[in-house]
Tab-separated table of C-alpha atoms in Angstrom:
chain	number	residue	atom	x	y	z
A	1	UNK	CA	-1.311	18.763	8.941
A	2	UNK	CA	2.436	18.923	8.220
A	3	UNK	CA	3.136	16.033	10.584
A	4	UNK	CA	0.420	13.915	8.981
A	5	UNK	CA	1.715	14.620	5.497
A	6	UNK	CA	5.296	13.830	6.537
A	7	UNK	CA	4.135	10.528	8.009
A	8	UNK	CA	2.568	9.386	4.750
A	9	UNK	CA	5.522	10.648	2.727
A	10	UNK	CA	8.145	8.904	4.836
A	11	UNK	CA	7.108	5.309	4.178
A	12	UNK	CA	6.693	5.962	0.472
A	13	UNK	CA	10.215	7.409	0.406
A	14	UNK	CA	11.579	4.306	2.133
A	15	UNK	CA	9.788	2.096	-0.376
A	16	UNK	CA	11.105	4.067	-3.346
A	17	UNK	CA	14.671	4.031	-2.040
A	18	UNK	CA	14.702	0.287	-1.440
A	19	UNK	CA	13.309	-0.431	-4.905
A	20	UNK	CA	15.725	1.930	-6.616
A	21	UNK	CA	18.772	0.486	-4.898
A	22	UNK	CA	17.634	-3.049	-5.760
A	23	UNK	CA	19.533	-4.474	-2.800
A	24	UNK	CA	19.620	-8.223	-2.325
A	25	UNK	CA	18.835	-8.134	1.396
A	26	UNK	CA	15.380	-8.778	2.767
A	27	UNK	CA	12.999	-5.874	2.458
A	28	UNK	CA	11.904	-4.254	5.736
A	29	UNK	CA	8.344	-4.789	6.905
A	30	UNK	CA	5.833	-1.963	7.133
A	31	UNK	CA	6.366	-1.839	10.916
A	32	UNK	CA	9.850	-0.486	10.244
A	33	UNK	CA	8.413	2.724	8.864
A	34	UNK	CA	10.200	5.090	11.241
A	35	UNK	CA	7.530	7.666	11.980
A	36	UNK	CA	4.735	5.128	12.421
A	37	UNK	CA	6.848	2.858	14.606
A	38	UNK	CA	7.807	5.744	16.871
A	39	UNK	CA	4.158	6.689	17.302
A	40	UNK	CA	3.230	3.071	18.057
A	41	UNK	CA	5.848	2.989	20.803
A	42	UNK	CA	4.706	6.324	22.197
A	43	UNK	CA	1.051	5.274	22.377
A	44	UNK	CA	1.711	1.730	23.556
A	45	UNK	CA	0.212	0.211	20.420
A	46	UNK	CA	0.998	-3.485	19.871
A	47	UNK	CA	4.003	-4.665	17.897
A	48	UNK	CA	3.838	-7.131	14.995
A	49	UNK	CA	4.186	-10.101	17.350
A	50	UNK	CA	1.112	-8.978	19.310
A	51	UNK	CA	-1.041	-8.123	16.294
A	52	UNK	CA	-4.501	-9.458	15.540
A	53	UNK	CA	-3.998	-12.961	14.085
A	54	UNK	CA	-0.432	-11.860	13.242
A	55	UNK	CA	-1.701	-10.145	10.111
A	56	UNK	CA	1.034	-9.339	7.611
A	57	UNK	CA	0.262	-7.201	4.561
A	58	UNK	CA	3.551	-6.363	2.873
A	59	UNK	CA	3.305	-3.671	0.191
A	60	UNK	CA	7.039	-3.774	-0.353
A	61	UNK	CA	6.535	-7.329	-1.579
A	62	UNK	CA	4.360	-5.844	-4.329
A	63	UNK	CA	7.285	-3.691	-5.407
A	64	UNK	CA	9.568	-6.719	-5.422
A	65	UNK	CA	7.079	-8.698	-7.474
A	66	UNK	CA	7.167	-6.009	-10.147
A	67	UNK	CA	10.921	-5.506	-9.974
A	68	UNK	CA	11.705	-9.242	-10.098
A	69	UNK	CA	8.659	-10.635	-11.883
A	70	UNK	CA	8.890	-14.447	-11.763
A	71	UNK	CA	6.253	-14.766	-14.505
A	72	UNK	CA	4.029	-12.461	-16.584
A	73	UNK	CA	1.146	-10.704	-14.811
A	74	UNK	CA	-1.030	-7.603	-15.099
A	75	UNK	CA	-0.754	-4.847	-12.481
A	76	UNK	CA	-3.592	-2.396	-11.866
A	77	UNK	CA	-3.560	0.356	-9.250
A	78	UNK	CA	-5.927	3.265	-8.684
A	79	UNK	CA	-5.700	6.185	-6.301
A	80	UNK	CA	-8.467	8.752	-5.943
A	81	UNK	CA	-8.575	11.787	-3.694
A	82	UNK	CA	-12.326	12.296	-3.769
A	83	UNK	CA	-13.261	15.538	-5.499
A	84	UNK	CA	-9.659	16.494	-6.219
A	85	UNK	CA	-7.735	13.971	-8.303
A	86	UNK	CA	-7.675	10.446	-9.664
A	87	UNK	CA	-4.872	8.407	-11.209
A	88	UNK	CA	-4.985	4.937	-12.767
A	89	UNK	CA	-1.816	2.889	-13.353
A	90	UNK	CA	-2.016	-0.197	-15.596
A	91	UNK	CA	0.876	-2.377	-16.746
A	92	UNK	CA	1.659	-5.726	-18.304
A	93	UNK	CA	4.773	-7.031	-16.590
A	94	UNK	CA	7.058	-9.867	-17.645
A	95	UNK	CA	10.487	-10.921	-16.348
A	96	UNK	CA	12.043	-8.826	-19.129
A	97	UNK	CA	9.662	-5.960	-19.898
A	98	UNK	CA	7.143	-3.496	-18.490
A	99	UNK	CA	4.523	-1.857	-20.724
A	100	UNK	CA	1.784	0.271	-19.290
A	101	UNK	CA	0.118	3.630	-18.809
A	102	UNK	CA	-0.544	6.257	-16.178
A	103	UNK	CA	-3.865	8.033	-16.682
A	104	UNK	CA	-5.008	11.170	-14.871
A	105	UNK	CA	-6.900	14.387	-15.627
A	106	UNK	CA	-4.016	15.685	-17.750
A	107	UNK	CA	-4.027	12.682	-20.059
A	108	UNK	CA	-2.268	9.365	-20.622
A	109	UNK	CA	1.456	8.761	-20.228
A	110	UNK	CA	3.226	5.637	-21.419
A	111	UNK	CA	5.374	3.454	-19.205
A	112	UNK	CA	7.957	1.335	-21.023
A	113	UNK	CA	11.005	-0.508	-19.730
A	114	UNK	CA	13.294	-3.416	-20.488
A	115	UNK	CA	15.311	-5.227	-17.854
A	116	UNK	CA	18.465	-4.811	-19.904
A	117	UNK	CA	18.136	-1.042	-19.399
A	118	UNK	CA	18.428	-0.580	-15.622
A	119	UNK	CA	17.522	3.112	-15.751
A	120	UNK	CA	14.237	2.557	-17.579
A	121	UNK	CA	13.490	-0.480	-15.395
A	122	UNK	CA	13.988	1.317	-12.077
A	123	UNK	CA	12.033	4.328	-13.320
A	124	UNK	CA	9.078	2.162	-14.361
A	125	UNK	CA	9.058	0.300	-11.046
A	126	UNK	CA	9.077	3.568	-9.112
A	127	UNK	CA	6.302	4.975	-11.281
A	128	UNK	CA	4.103	1.956	-10.583
A	129	UNK	CA	4.868	1.466	-6.880
A	130	UNK	CA	5.863	4.893	-5.538
A	131	UNK	CA	2.198	5.956	-5.019
A	132	UNK	CA	1.336	2.871	-2.915
A	133	UNK	CA	-0.186	3.782	0.501
A	134	UNK	CA	2.644	2.306	2.555
A	135	UNK	CA	2.122	4.443	5.657
A	136	UNK	CA	-1.602	3.747	5.722
A	137	UNK	CA	-0.969	0.017	5.817
A	138	UNK	CA	1.726	0.597	8.436
A	139	UNK	CA	-0.939	2.184	10.633
A	140	UNK	CA	-3.273	-0.811	10.532
A	141	UNK	CA	-0.973	-3.756	9.922
A	142	UNK	CA	-0.889	-6.037	12.988
A	143	UNK	CA	-3.365	-3.824	14.826
A	144	UNK	CA	-6.825	-4.514	16.213
A	145	UNK	CA	-8.256	-2.890	13.073
A	146	UNK	CA	-7.051	-5.774	10.901
A	147	UNK	CA	-8.745	-9.156	11.265
A	148	UNK	CA	-8.068	-12.333	9.353
A	149	UNK	CA	-11.353	-13.258	7.663
A	150	UNK	CA	-10.870	-16.337	5.503
A	151	UNK	CA	-8.828	-18.206	2.940
A	152	UNK	CA	-9.998	-17.355	-0.566
A	153	UNK	CA	-9.041	-17.841	-4.183
A	154	UNK	CA	-8.519	-14.346	-5.573
A	155	UNK	CA	-7.459	-13.571	-9.134
A	156	UNK	CA	-6.377	-17.180	-9.581
A	157	UNK	CA	-4.189	-17.312	-6.473
A	158	UNK	CA	-4.628	-18.832	-3.032
A	159	UNK	CA	-4.884	-15.942	-0.606
A	160	UNK	CA	-5.741	-14.961	2.937
A	161	UNK	CA	-8.345	-12.203	3.223
A	162	UNK	CA	-7.957	-9.543	5.893
A	163	UNK	CA	-10.739	-7.086	6.722
A	164	UNK	CA	-9.651	-3.647	7.937
A	165	UNK	CA	-11.858	-1.354	10.027
A	166	UNK	CA	-10.416	1.130	12.509
A	167	UNK	CA	-13.818	1.578	14.177
A	168	UNK	CA	-13.068	-1.614	16.109
A	169	UNK	CA	-9.635	-0.434	17.266
A	170	UNK	CA	-8.539	-1.003	20.828
A	171	UNK	CA	-7.603	2.179	22.753
A	172	UNK	CA	-3.885	2.229	21.922
A	173	UNK	CA	-4.507	1.671	18.215
A	174	UNK	CA	-7.352	4.206	18.182
A	175	UNK	CA	-5.057	6.807	19.735
A	176	UNK	CA	-2.547	6.341	16.932
A	177	UNK	CA	-5.220	6.653	14.245
A	178	UNK	CA	-6.548	9.844	15.839
A	179	UNK	CA	-3.069	11.355	16.007
A	180	UNK	CA	-2.548	10.772	12.303
A	181	UNK	CA	-6.002	11.070	10.715
A	182	UNK	CA	-7.814	13.279	13.217
A	183	UNK	CA	-10.422	12.586	15.881
A	184	UNK	CA	-12.907	11.053	13.440
A	185	UNK	CA	-10.444	9.719	10.878
A	186	UNK	CA	-10.783	6.147	9.685
A	187	UNK	CA	-9.363	3.396	7.508
A	188	UNK	CA	-11.618	0.672	6.094
A	189	UNK	CA	-11.166	-1.976	3.443
A	190	UNK	CA	-9.959	-5.470	2.614
A	191	UNK	CA	-6.724	-7.062	1.463
A	192	UNK	CA	-6.100	-10.440	-0.127
A	193	UNK	CA	-2.503	-11.586	0.295
A	194	UNK	CA	-0.445	-14.689	-0.315
A	195	UNK	CA	0.865	-16.638	2.664
A	196	UNK	CA	4.051	-14.607	2.435
A	197	UNK	CA	2.081	-11.353	2.672
A	198	UNK	CA	2.213	-10.304	-0.987
A	199	UNK	CA	-0.941	-8.393	-1.993
A	200	UNK	CA	-2.978	-9.929	-4.802
A	201	UNK	CA	-5.752	-7.405	-4.303
A	202	UNK	CA	-6.648	-4.650	-1.888
A	203	UNK	CA	-9.349	-2.014	-1.542
A	204	UNK	CA	-8.872	0.779	0.970
A	205	UNK	CA	-10.960	3.839	1.911
A	206	UNK	CA	-9.491	6.526	4.144
A	207	UNK	CA	-10.919	9.609	5.826
A	208	UNK	CA	-8.617	12.275	7.216
A	209	UNK	CA	-10.271	14.891	9.436
A	210	UNK	CA	-8.167	18.049	9.522
A	211	UNK	CA	-7.900	20.660	12.258
A	212	UNK	CA	-9.576	23.253	10.039
A	213	UNK	CA	-12.731	21.145	9.838
A	214	UNK	CA	-12.162	19.847	6.321
A	215	UNK	CA	-12.361	16.150	5.517
A	216	UNK	CA	-10.219	14.469	2.883
A	217	UNK	CA	-11.394	11.129	1.525
A	218	UNK	CA	-9.138	8.796	-0.435
A	219	UNK	CA	-9.762	5.513	-2.235
A	220	UNK	CA	-7.099	2.973	-3.182
A	221	UNK	CA	-7.477	-0.198	-5.200
A	222	UNK	CA	-4.934	-2.678	-6.573
A	223	UNK	CA	-5.109	-5.955	-8.471
A	224	UNK	CA	-2.603	-8.547	-9.621
A	225	UNK	CA	-4.143	-10.666	-12.379
A	226	UNK	CA	-2.871	-13.293	-14.767
A	227	UNK	CA	-2.476	-12.414	-18.463
């Protein structure tokens, strides 16, 4: 359990650090998540160049879109641990301001920031993007679980749809999933991304089967829509 938790935490930490620093260099891809990449090498899982249809789903691009919004848009993100917790983040984002809320069982908290105030801006970006399931996408990105389905218009943008289902994994990819999510663990869902890999929408359902026999189910959903 501790190794699985550290795996999920590591990529989120990388994402948060990159956003907070606001560096001008290119953001790393999900395959550069250290723990996941090491496990891919150990199991012989394919690299990005060998992935199914060269699928690229870049969650760090979502963080950049919020941090450097080129135009106004609405950001919606939900995370639910079935039977335990649920959080809903909503925000209207412009090049100069962020105004939104974080809603969970304890109530509603406001999110406000102006670009002129770097502290409030970085805090708001981290609040909205820190919970993104970076390590989960690292597990399936460019693997046999992820298949390019079609080109679609989603939320007013031209996107490529990818369908994710680890039940169709090839042996090397399946071994990695089992090592992280347990023998019967799974990841299923869909992602709609721009041609540069930026998510416009994604829906993801995850099952983690623990050694003690318990099963944890999680649901993730995000949308980028026009105001």
